[in-house]
Amino acid sequence: MGLKEKILTKSLWVFHASIGSCNNCDIEILDCITPRFDIERFGIQLIGSIRHADAILVTGSLNRKALKRFKKVYAQAPKPCFVIAVGTCPCSRHMFKDSYNTVAALDEVIPVDVYIPGCPPKPEAMITGIVKLIDKINRR
Amino acid sequence: MSKRKIVPIGPYHPLQEEPEFFKLIVEGERVVDLEVDIGYNHRGIEKLAEAKHWDQITFLVERICGICSTSHPFAYCLAVEDLLKIDIPERAHYIRMIIDELQRLHSHLLWLGLAGHFIGYNTIWMWAWKAREPILDMFELISGNRQNYAMMKIGGVRRDMKKEDYQVLRKTIKELYPTLQLFQKAIEDDPVIQTRTKGVGILKKEDALSIAVVGPTARASGVNIDVRRDDPYAFYDKLHWSVITCREGDIYAKVIVRILEMFESCSLIEQCLDKIPDGAIEAEVRDIPPGEGIGRVEAPRGECIHYIRSDGTNRPIRHKIRAPSFVNVASNLVTVPGYTISDAAITLAAVDPCYCCTERSAVFLKTGEKILTGDDLIKLSIQKTENLKKDYGL
Amino acid sequence: MIKDEVKNALKETIKEWETKSPKRIYLTIDKKHLLQTAKLFFSDLSMRLSTITGIDNEQNFELIYHFSCDKSGEIFNIRVFLEKNNPEIDSLTKLFRASDWVEREINEMLGVRFIGHPNLTHLLLDNDWPKDSYPLRKDYTNE
Amino acid sequence: MKRLFIDLDKCDACPECVVKCSYIYHPQNNGITSLRELATFSLICHHCEEAPCVNSCYHKALSRDDKGIIKRARFLCTGCKTCSIACPFGVIFADFLKFFDSKCDYCISRNNQSCIPTCLYTALEIKDIDTDDIAQGIYLVSDILAIKSNKKWFLDDTVLYKKKK
Amino acid sequence: MLTYLIIFPEFVFAFIVGAMGWWLERKLTARFQYRVGPPWYQSFIDIAKLFTKETLMPRNASKWLFILSPIIAFSSTTIFSLAILQSYFMHNSFTIDVIVLLYLLIVPSLCIIIGSFASNNPLALVGATREIKLMLAYEFVFIVSLVIIIIKSGGSIKLNGIIAAQQATHAHIASLSGIIASILGLFYLQAKLGIVPFDAAEAEQEIMGGTMIEYSGSLLGFFRATKLLLYGSLPLLLILLFGQFPHSRAWQKFLTIPAEYIIIILLVAVIKNINPRLRIKEILNFFWFFLFPVGIVGIILALRGM
Amino acid sequence: MDFRKNLFFDPLSQLIGILIVFFTVIIFIYSLGFIKTKKIQYYIWFFLTALSSLGVAFSSNLILIVIFWGFLGLALFQLINLYSESNSIIASVAKKTFIIVGGSDGFLLFGFLLYTYLTTNTSIQGNLLIINDGLSLLAFICIVIGCFAKAGCMPFHTWVPEAAEHASIPVVAYLPASLDKLLGIYLLVRVVKDAFILDDIAKIILLVAGSLTIICAVMMALIQHNIKKLLGYHAVSQVGYMVLGIASGTPLGLAAGLFHMVNHAIYKSCLFLSVGNIEKRAGTTDLSQLGGLAKYMPLTFITTLIASFSISGIPPLNGFVSKWMIYQSLINFMNSTASFYLKFIIAISLVLALIGSGLTLASFLKLNSGVFLGNSKKETKEVGPLLLFAPIILSLLCVIFGIFAQATILKFIFKSVGILSGTYSYQLTFTTILIVLGFIFGLIISAVIKKKISVSNSFVGGEESDPDEEVKADDFYNSFKEIGIFKVIYAMAEKKIFDIYEMGKRISSLFITFLRYLHNGILSTYLAWCLIGMIGLFFYFFK
C-alpha cells in the first residue's frame, strides 16, 4: 500500500450521479452528510464538478436518456475515479429490469468497483460500502 | 444573427439530486427564458405496472419517488378501493393517516433543508435534516424502514402499529414543535433569507390556475386547494385542521406554507393517536373485478392522482399516474424567467420538484487476484476510459 | 349542484353518463365537442385539469380527461374515443397551459396527435427514440 | 351457439397453446390457462369437504363459497403451488396456478384465436355447442366455454375424500 | 539574491497556518451544524491528493492560460505571504507597502478569472464574471480600510511603519475609525476567501463550482494551495494592520497573535454559518452602498483623529 | 523678439519632444501597414500634427503655443474627418471634436491673456504667478480647461470615446491616445511648474476633476460593448490619474503625472493598435461578435494582455509603478497639508484612484475574455509584421519601464521636474525577484509532479452544448447598470446629460426657440418690446 493510496483514502471526494433513480438513495446519500452520519469526518466530501471527483456514487437503474450523458460524464472524470453503485437499481436494475427505458446494467457500461445493494441502502450501509472501497484501494 | 445565450443547468448538477436539464436563456445575469428537458429519470413505470400483480404494484409505485413514497401507494390503494367499492377498517385509515402525515413532515423538513442548501445556507440544511432524523426513526419503528415504508396494501395496511409505539411517537411529535418554531422564527426574522426569497419566483394566481399547479405551490399562490379537505379520504374530514394559504406566490410564501403545514401535520398525528381505535387493519380483498377507479391523495407536493382500469385479472390494463411534480415543474417555465441565475436555483427547487415523480416513471466486493499498485490502478482506469471513448467516438 | 350544471350545459353532447362512485363521474362525449366541454369546465365551472389518461383499447384509443372540481371534490372524467388509424384530437393548450406537458407525453407514449399544440416533441423519451414506436401501445414489445 | 371447446382428455397441459395468445391487454401472458383452471375447478375438482388445498393455502387464497364450490382468489394467490401438492387427486395442475393470469375473452370480437392452431392435439376448437352432452363427456362451463372429459370418476360422489380425524 | 533564497521558504509557514486555519473553520462549521468535522490533517491531505490525481483540460480551452494561471496565482500568493511574514519577523530590514500588497492580492483573483475564462465553459464564465464583480465589491472596501489605516499611521504605507505606529501609541483597532476599518477588513477577508455569504463565484448549487469547474488534479491543487496561503496570510495581514498591541515583552506578542488569528477565524465561521449565499447584486449593494459609506465615515473619523 | 525667451529647451521639453518623435515613428510604421486609401492627405495631416506638437512642446511664448495648439485641433479634425464621406456619423463626431477642442482653445487664449495681463509678460518662462485672487484663479482655470479638453479630462472628455469609436485606428492611437495626452498634460505640468503657484482651491479643483474623471469614465467603460469605445473611455479615465499626480504640485507628483502620461501613451497606443489588428482581421469591434481569437492571433493577444495588465496596474508592469508614485505623492501631499477639507478630499481621491484601478482591471478582463477567449466565431490569421511591430515594441516597453523604471525613463523624468536624486520610486526589484522566484518555484513544482495533461470535453453537466448557444461575459456587466443609484446615473449618462457638448447644443436650441418665440413677426410685439426697453432705460438713467 503506497502513500498515494493512503492519501486518496483519507480524502475521497465523491460526485453524485443519478441515472434514473427514485430519489431514495439520493436522499440517503445526502443523509450521510448530515449530522447523524457526517461522513466529512472521514474526509469524504460531496462535490459539484466531476473534475474534482475521486469516486462517483451512482444511483438508479440506467435510463436510456441518461446512459449517453452518463458515459460522457464518466469519461470526463479524472482518473483514478471509482464507481460505487448505490442501491439495488444500479446493481441489478431492480424491478425496472423489464422497462423499455432502462437499457443496460450499470456494470455493462462502466466498470463498477463497489456495489451497495438495498432499496435504499441505509446510510450505515453506504458508509460500510465506502469503507470497503477504501479497503479495496488499500489492498491493491 | 446573434447566438442564443445559454446557461445550462444539468443534467448532472448538484442543484438537484436527480438528473434534469434546464437551459436558462440569459441576458447577463437575468434569465429571460427557460427550456426544460426532462426524462433522465423515466423508467416506464406505467408500462411496467401493466405487467405486475395488483399487490406488487403497491411496491412499484412506492419506488416512483422516494420522498413521497407513501403517497403513491396510498393513492393507488384508494383507486383500487374506489374500483372495489369496499370499506376498510377504521384502524387502517388512522394508520394510513399517521404514515401520510409523518411523511409530509419528513418531506417538508427535507425540502426546507435542501432549500437552505440551495441558497448556500448549509446550517439550515444540517439543522433541518437533524430534526428530520427522529421522524425517520419513527418510520423505522412503525414500518421497519427509513424510506419505502411498504405500509399500504389494497384493503388496509400491511403492518399494525404497536400500542407501545404511540407514546414514543407522541413524544417525538411533541419534541418536534419547538424545533419547528425555531425554524419558523429563524426564517421569519432573518433579513438575508427574506431578501433571497421575497419577491422572487412569483407565480401569479392566474398562472397557477392555468398550469393547474397543486399542493403548497398552488396554496402559496392563493389557490385554496387541498385534496384532504376537498375530497376527503381516510378520516381527514373527521379531524380538525386548516388549509394554509398565502397570497404572494413567491418563494418565501412557499417556505411559510410548508412550515405552517408541518404544524398542522403534527397536530393531525396527535389527533390520530388520540382517536385511533383497536381492531382489524385490513379488509379482505379476494378478486379485483373489471372496472375503473380513481384515487387521489394530497402528497407533500400536492395532489397525486392515480387512475386504474381492471379487466378482472390480477393485473391492471392501464395504470395512469399523475404525480404532483409533473404540473409543478411546468410552473418553472413561468416563475424562472425575469429573475437572476442565482434565483433560478432556488426557484427551480421551490416547487419541491421530484423528477422521478414527474417521469414516473450486504456489500459485494470483487476481490482481484492480482495486487495492483496505485499507478497500475490509474493506468487501468485510464485505459478503461480510453476504450470507452473509442467505443463511443468521444 | 355542479352535476346538474354540467348536465344542463352539455345536454345532448353527453353520450353516456355514469357515476361509478359518489365523487367519480364519467361522461362520454364526441371528440368534436371536447374543446367546448373543456372550456365549460375550466372557465365557467373553474375546474382544473388534473391529467389526461390515454388508453390503447383494442379498436380505438380512449382519452380520459380528468377534471377535478375543487369546490365539491368531484372528479369529472370526460371520455373521448379516437379511431385507431388516425388518432387526432384538438389540443387544449389554447385554453390552459396545464395540458401542455400531458399532451406531449401522450403524444410520445401513444402516438396521439394533438392538433394545435405548439411544441409536440419528445418530453420524456430520448430524441433518438425510434419513430412510430409508442411504448404504451399494447402492441409495443421490448427490443 | 359458438363456444370455445377444450378437450381435457386430449389436453396435455403442454405449453404450446400458451405461447401465443392474442389477448390484447396482456399479450405476453395467456388466457387459456385461466380457462383450464376454471374448467378444472368447476368440474374436475372434488370440492372436498375438508379440502386439503384450502387448508394448505398460506395466503387464504382458496376458499369455499356458499354453494360449496372451491374458488381461488386471484388477488391473493401468489402461485406458490402448495395447493397443487396438497391435492390428493392431483387435479390442481401446477401450471394452472400462475402468479399472473390473464382473462380470456375468447377473442370473439377478433376472430383470430391464436391458441387454436397451436395445439398439437387439436384439443381446442370453436364449436357450436348448446347443451351438456354427458354421454360424450361434454359440459358447458360458462357462457362461451365448454369442455369435454370422459373420465367419469370425477363426478362420482362415493370417492369424496374425507380427511381422517 | 541569497537573502531572497533564504527567506523564500518562509511561505511554508503561512501554508501550515492556512491549513490549520481552514481546518479550524471547517471544524467550527461542523460544530455549528452538530457534526464532528474533519480531522486536523484534512487540508494537507486534500492538497496532497489533488497533486496525485490526473489533470484534465477541456478540449477547446486556451492551453497556456489554463495551465499558467493557477501557477501564477500560487506564486504571487507565496510572495504576498512572504511579505506578511517578513514584516512579522524582521521589522526593519524589509520594505513593502500596503499598496503593493493590495495589487499583489488582486493577482490570485485575476488568475482565477483568467483561468476560468480560458477553460471555455459557460458555467465557469458565469463564475468568472461573478468573481470580477465580487472582486470590485470587496477591493473597494479594502481600499477604504487601507486608507483609514494609512491616515491613522501618519501617512506611512510601509508595513513596518504601520506596525511601529501602532506600537508607539495603541493598536488601530482600539479607536473608533480603527474599529470601522477592521470591520471592513473582516468583510473583505470573508469575500476574498470566497466564503458564504460571498461565495457566489463558486456557488456549487447554482453553477457547479463556477470558476473551478474545469480544474482538476494538480492545477486545482495549486488553486487550493493559493487559498490555503490566503487563509494563512490574510488574517495575519489584518492582525498586522489592526491588532498590533503595544507590548513590552515578546511573549505577550506571541500569545496575542495566535489568539487574534483564532478570533478572526471564529468570526469568519460565525458569519458563514448564519447567512445564506447572497446574490451578486446584493453583494455589490452591500459592499458599495452600505460598507463603502461607512468607510467614508471612517475616513472622516480618522482624519479627525478618532 | 528674443528667440531664447520664447523657446523652452529644458529637460521637460526635451522629454516631450523625444516622446513625440518616438510615437510619430511608431505610429508611422503602423500606418504604413494600415492606411490604404487617401494616403497623401493622411500623411500630410499626420506630419503637420507632429510638427505642431513639437512646436507646442518647445515654445514658451503663449501666442506660439496657442497657434500650434490651434493647428493641432485642425489636424485632429481633418484626420478624423478623413474617411467621413461614407459615414455621416464620422463627420458629426469630427465636428463635435472640433467644437470642443476649438472652443476650449478660446478658453486657453483667454487664460493666457489674463495671465499676460497679470504678469505683463507673454512668455511662461520665469514668470510665476501666485494664485491669490479671483482673476488669477480664473486665468488658471481657463488654461486648465484648455489642457483638459486636449487631454480629454472630464468634463471636456466626450469627444474622446466617440472619436475612438469612429475614427480610424492609427488616428486614434496617435492623437487622443498619445499626442493629445502628451501635450495636454505637458502644458498642465508646465503651467503648474513654471507659471503658477497653486493655492488650495486650485488644487481642490484639480483633485476633484481628476478623481471624478477616473471613476466616471471607468464606470462608463465598464458597460461598453464596443472595444474601441471602451478604450476611449479608458483614455479619459487615465487622464484623471495624471491630473491627480499633478494636483499635488510637488516635484514627485509632477514626476508621477508625467510618468503616468508616458506609460499611458505607451499602453494605450499599444491597445489601440492591437485592436486595430483585431478589426483588420475580424472586421468588427463589437464584443458580442468576437471571440476565441487567442488561437489565431497569439501575438496580438499577448500584446493586448500585457498592455491591459499594465493599464490596470498589475505589478511589475509600468502602469503599476506610475500609479504607485501617484498614490505616494497623494499620501505625501495629505501629510503635508493642514486643512481638514483638503485632507479629506485627498483621501477620497486616493480611494477613488485605487478603485478606478480595480474597475479598469474588470473592464479589461471583459475585453480580453470577450475578444480572445471563448468559442471562436470564425477562422482567421495573425496580421503581418508591419502591423505587429508597433504593438510588440510598445508592450516590451511596458515591461521594461515597469521592471527597470528607475534605470531608464524615470531618470529623465526626475531630471525634467527638478528632482536630482532620491528614492521616491518604489524599488520594484525586490518584488520582481520574488515574483520570478515564485514563478520558478511553481514551475519546479509542476515539473516535479509532471503529468500528462489529458484533454477531454468540457463538463457542463453531461449534456453537450449546442454550437449555436453560448454565454458571453460582456452581458454580465450590464448588472452594474441595475444596482442602486447607478441605475439612475447610467440612465442619465445614456441620455447624454453629462455631455457638455450635447447639453450646450440643447441649451442653445432652447435659447433659439425662445428667440424664435419672440420673433413672431408681428409689429406690435416688437413695438411693445421697444417700449418696455425704453421705459427700462428711462428709469435707469433718470433715477
PDB file of N, CA and C in Angstrom, chain B residues 30-73:
ATOM      1  N   ARG B  30     -29.563  37.922 -15.933  1.00  0.00           N
ATOM      2  CA  ARG B  30     -31.018  37.813 -15.942  1.00  0.00           C
ATOM      3  C   ARG B  30     -31.463  36.670 -16.839  1.00  0.00           C
ATOM      4  N   VAL B  31     -32.373  35.895 -16.344  1.00  0.00           N
ATOM      5  CA  VAL B  31     -32.898  34.798 -17.132  1.00  0.00           C
ATOM      6  C   VAL B  31     -34.096  35.310 -17.906  1.00  0.00           C
ATOM      7  N   VAL B  32     -34.073  35.133 -19.209  1.00  0.00           N
ATOM      8  CA  VAL B  32     -35.217  35.621 -19.975  1.00  0.00           C
ATOM      9  C   VAL B  32     -36.142  34.495 -20.391  1.00  0.00           C
ATOM     10  N   ASP B  33     -35.607  33.296 -20.482  1.00  0.00           N
ATOM     11  CA  ASP B  33     -36.471  32.193 -20.876  1.00  0.00           C
ATOM     12  C   ASP B  33     -35.892  30.912 -20.314  1.00  0.00           C
ATOM     13  N   LEU B  34     -36.708  29.902 -20.339  1.00  0.00           N
ATOM     14  CA  LEU B  34     -36.283  28.632 -19.759  1.00  0.00           C
ATOM     15  C   LEU B  34     -36.765  27.507 -20.643  1.00  0.00           C
ATOM     16  N   GLU B  35     -35.871  26.566 -20.868  1.00  0.00           N
ATOM     17  CA  GLU B  35     -36.301  25.339 -21.543  1.00  0.00           C
ATOM     18  C   GLU B  35     -36.065  24.196 -20.579  1.00  0.00           C
ATOM     19  N   VAL B  36     -37.037  23.339 -20.486  1.00  0.00           N
ATOM     20  CA  VAL B  36     -36.910  22.220 -19.568  1.00  0.00           C
ATOM     21  C   VAL B  36     -36.798  20.947 -20.394  1.00  0.00           C
ATOM     22  N   ASP B  37     -35.807  20.175 -20.070  1.00  0.00           N
ATOM     23  CA  ASP B  37     -35.654  18.896 -20.726  1.00  0.00           C
ATOM     24  C   ASP B  37     -35.629  17.845 -19.633  1.00  0.00           C
ATOM     25  N   ILE B  38     -36.702  17.071 -19.549  1.00  0.00           N
ATOM     26  CA  ILE B  38     -36.725  16.050 -18.512  1.00  0.00           C
ATOM     27  C   ILE B  38     -36.690  14.692 -19.168  1.00  0.00           C
ATOM     28  N   GLY B  39     -36.784  13.673 -18.403  1.00  0.00           N
ATOM     29  CA  GLY B  39     -36.800  12.336 -18.972  1.00  0.00           C
ATOM     30  C   GLY B  39     -35.571  11.525 -18.632  1.00  0.00           C
ATOM     31  N   TYR B  40     -34.678  12.125 -17.823  1.00  0.00           N
ATOM     32  CA  TYR B  40     -33.484  11.372 -17.437  1.00  0.00           C
ATOM     33  C   TYR B  40     -33.800  10.350 -16.363  1.00  0.00           C
ATOM     34  N   ASN B  41     -35.000  10.443 -15.842  1.00  0.00           N
ATOM     35  CA  ASN B  41     -35.393   9.511 -14.796  1.00  0.00           C
ATOM     36  C   ASN B  41     -36.523   8.624 -15.228  1.00  0.00           C
ATOM     37  N   HIS B  42     -36.906   8.710 -16.488  1.00  0.00           N
ATOM     38  CA  HIS B  42     -38.086   7.996 -16.938  1.00  0.00           C
ATOM     39  C   HIS B  42     -37.811   6.509 -16.958  1.00  0.00           C
ATOM     40  N   ARG B  43     -38.618   5.782 -16.200  1.00  0.00           N
ATOM     41  CA  ARG B  43     -38.366   4.347 -16.115  1.00  0.00           C
ATOM     42  C   ARG B  43     -39.524   3.531 -16.651  1.00  0.00           C
ATOM     43  N   GLY B  44     -40.546   4.204 -17.183  1.00  0.00           N
ATOM     44  CA  GLY B  44     -41.663   3.479 -17.783  1.00  0.00           C
ATOM     45  C   GLY B  44     -42.492   2.727 -16.773  1.00  0.00           C
ATOM     46  N   ILE B  45     -42.765   3.377 -15.637  1.00  0.00           N
ATOM     47  CA  ILE B  45     -43.481   2.666 -14.578  1.00  0.00           C
ATOM     48  C   ILE B  45     -44.906   2.337 -14.997  1.00  0.00           C
ATOM     49  N   GLU B  46     -45.533   3.219 -15.794  1.00  0.00           N
ATOM     50  CA  GLU B  46     -46.908   2.946 -16.208  1.00  0.00           C
ATOM     51  C   GLU B  46     -46.977   1.665 -17.028  1.00  0.00           C
ATOM     52  N   LYS B  47     -45.963   1.487 -17.853  1.00  0.00           N
ATOM     53  CA  LYS B  47     -45.939   0.273 -18.663  1.00  0.00           C
ATOM     54  C   LYS B  47     -45.605  -0.937 -17.787  1.00  0.00           C
ATOM     55  N   LEU B  48     -44.666  -0.729 -16.883  1.00  0.00           N
ATOM     56  CA  LEU B  48     -44.277  -1.835 -16.006  1.00  0.00           C
ATOM     57  C   LEU B  48     -45.458  -2.295 -15.167  1.00  0.00           C
ATOM     58  N   ALA B  49     -46.294  -1.314 -14.762  1.00  0.00           N
ATOM     59  CA  ALA B  49     -47.412  -1.658 -13.893  1.00  0.00           C
ATOM     60  C   ALA B  49     -48.381  -2.585 -14.585  1.00  0.00           C
ATOM     61  N   GLU B  50     -48.449  -2.499 -15.905  1.00  0.00           N
ATOM     62  CA  GLU B  50     -49.385  -3.365 -16.620  1.00  0.00           C
ATOM     63  C   GLU B  50     -48.948  -4.819 -16.594  1.00  0.00           C
ATOM     64  N   ALA B  51     -47.704  -5.056 -16.245  1.00  0.00           N
ATOM     65  CA  ALA B  51     -47.232  -6.432 -16.199  1.00  0.00           C
ATOM     66  C   ALA B  51     -47.012  -6.893 -14.771  1.00  0.00           C
ATOM     67  N   LYS B  52     -47.604  -6.185 -13.830  1.00  0.00           N
ATOM     68  CA  LYS B  52     -47.382  -6.553 -12.429  1.00  0.00           C
ATOM     69  C   LYS B  52     -48.700  -6.893 -11.755  1.00  0.00           C
ATOM     70  N   HIS B  53     -48.569  -7.700 -10.731  1.00  0.00           N
ATOM     71  CA  HIS B  53     -49.713  -8.097  -9.928  1.00  0.00           C
ATOM     72  C   HIS B  53     -50.221  -6.896  -9.155  1.00  0.00           C
ATOM     73  N   TRP B  54     -51.525  -6.889  -8.878  1.00  0.00           N
ATOM     74  CA  TRP B  54     -52.106  -5.757  -8.140  1.00  0.00           C
ATOM     75  C   TRP B  54     -51.333  -5.472  -6.874  1.00  0.00           C
ATOM     76  N   ASP B  55     -50.925  -6.525  -6.222  1.00  0.00           N
ATOM     77  CA  ASP B  55     -50.255  -6.337  -4.946  1.00  0.00           C
ATOM     78  C   ASP B  55     -48.822  -5.855  -5.150  1.00  0.00           C
ATOM     79  N   GLN B  56     -48.222  -6.297  -6.241  1.00  0.00           N
ATOM     80  CA  GLN B  56     -46.843  -5.852  -6.493  1.00  0.00           C
ATOM     81  C   GLN B  56     -46.787  -4.365  -6.810  1.00  0.00           C
ATOM     82  N   ILE B  57     -47.882  -3.897  -7.415  1.00  0.00           N
ATOM     83  CA  ILE B  57     -47.845  -2.503  -7.859  1.00  0.00           C
ATOM     84  C   ILE B  57     -47.678  -1.551  -6.682  1.00  0.00           C
ATOM     85  N   THR B  58     -48.212  -1.944  -5.526  1.00  0.00           N
ATOM     86  CA  THR B  58     -48.004  -1.067  -4.368  1.00  0.00           C
ATOM     87  C   THR B  58     -46.522  -0.847  -4.123  1.00  0.00           C
ATOM     88  N   PHE B  59     -45.739  -1.883  -4.355  1.00  0.00           N
ATOM     89  CA  PHE B  59     -44.290  -1.702  -4.154  1.00  0.00           C
ATOM     90  C   PHE B  59     -43.668  -0.940  -5.309  1.00  0.00           C
ATOM     91  N   LEU B  60     -44.213  -1.183  -6.480  1.00  0.00           N
ATOM     92  CA  LEU B  60     -43.663  -0.477  -7.640  1.00  0.00           C
ATOM     93  C   LEU B  60     -43.899   1.025  -7.518  1.00  0.00           C
ATOM     94  N   VAL B  61     -45.150   1.384  -7.204  1.00  0.00           N
ATOM     95  CA  VAL B  61     -45.440   2.824  -7.148  1.00  0.00           C
ATOM     96  C   VAL B  61     -44.754   3.479  -5.964  1.00  0.00           C
ATOM     97  N   GLU B  62     -44.418   2.700  -4.990  1.00  0.00           N
ATOM     98  CA  GLU B  62     -43.646   3.240  -3.883  1.00  0.00           C
ATOM     99  C   GLU B  62     -42.313   3.760  -4.390  1.00  0.00           C
ATOM    100  N   ARG B  63     -41.790   3.087  -5.403  1.00  0.00           N
ATOM    101  CA  ARG B  63     -40.480   3.465  -5.922  1.00  0.00           C
ATOM    102  C   ARG B  63     -40.576   4.481  -7.059  1.00  0.00           C
ATOM    103  N   ILE B  64     -41.753   5.047  -7.254  1.00  0.00           N
ATOM    104  CA  ILE B  64     -41.823   6.186  -8.157  1.00  0.00           C
ATOM    105  C   ILE B  64     -40.976   7.295  -7.587  1.00  0.00           C
ATOM    106  N   CYS B  65     -41.169   7.495  -6.309  1.00  0.00           N
ATOM    107  CA  CYS B  65     -40.461   8.597  -5.673  1.00  0.00           C
ATOM    108  C   CYS B  65     -40.132   8.187  -4.259  1.00  0.00           C
ATOM    109  N   GLY B  66     -38.941   8.465  -3.881  1.00  0.00           N
ATOM    110  CA  GLY B  66     -38.520   8.051  -2.563  1.00  0.00           C
ATOM    111  C   GLY B  66     -39.013   8.953  -1.463  1.00  0.00           C
ATOM    112  N   ILE B  67     -39.315  10.216  -1.811  1.00  0.00           N
ATOM    113  CA  ILE B  67     -39.668  11.147  -0.751  1.00  0.00           C
ATOM    114  C   ILE B  67     -41.148  11.021  -0.418  1.00  0.00           C
ATOM    115  N   CYS B  68     -41.981  10.978  -1.476  1.00  0.00           N
ATOM    116  CA  CYS B  68     -43.403  10.777  -1.195  1.00  0.00           C
ATOM    117  C   CYS B  68     -43.720   9.304  -1.388  1.00  0.00           C
ATOM    118  N   SER B  69     -42.947   8.464  -0.767  1.00  0.00           N
ATOM    119  CA  SER B  69     -43.065   7.049  -1.074  1.00  0.00           C
ATOM    120  C   SER B  69     -44.280   6.415  -0.422  1.00  0.00           C
ATOM    121  N   THR B  70     -45.076   7.185   0.300  1.00  0.00           N
ATOM    122  CA  THR B  70     -46.311   6.574   0.767  1.00  0.00           C
ATOM    123  C   THR B  70     -47.521   7.166   0.063  1.00  0.00           C
ATOM    124  N   SER B  71     -47.337   8.301  -0.553  1.00  0.00           N
ATOM    125  CA  SER B  71     -48.476   8.937  -1.218  1.00  0.00           C
ATOM    126  C   SER B  71     -48.907   8.147  -2.437  1.00  0.00           C
ATOM    127  N   HIS B  72     -47.925   7.686  -3.184  1.00  0.00           N
ATOM    128  CA  HIS B  72     -48.278   6.953  -4.395  1.00  0.00           C
ATOM    129  C   HIS B  72     -48.985   5.641  -4.086  1.00  0.00           C
ATOM    130  N   PRO B  73     -48.450   4.819  -3.187  1.00  0.00           N
ATOM    131  CA  PRO B  73     -49.213   3.612  -2.850  1.00  0.00           C
ATOM    132  C   PRO B  73     -50.583   3.950  -2.267  1.00  0.00           C
TER     133      PRO B  73
END
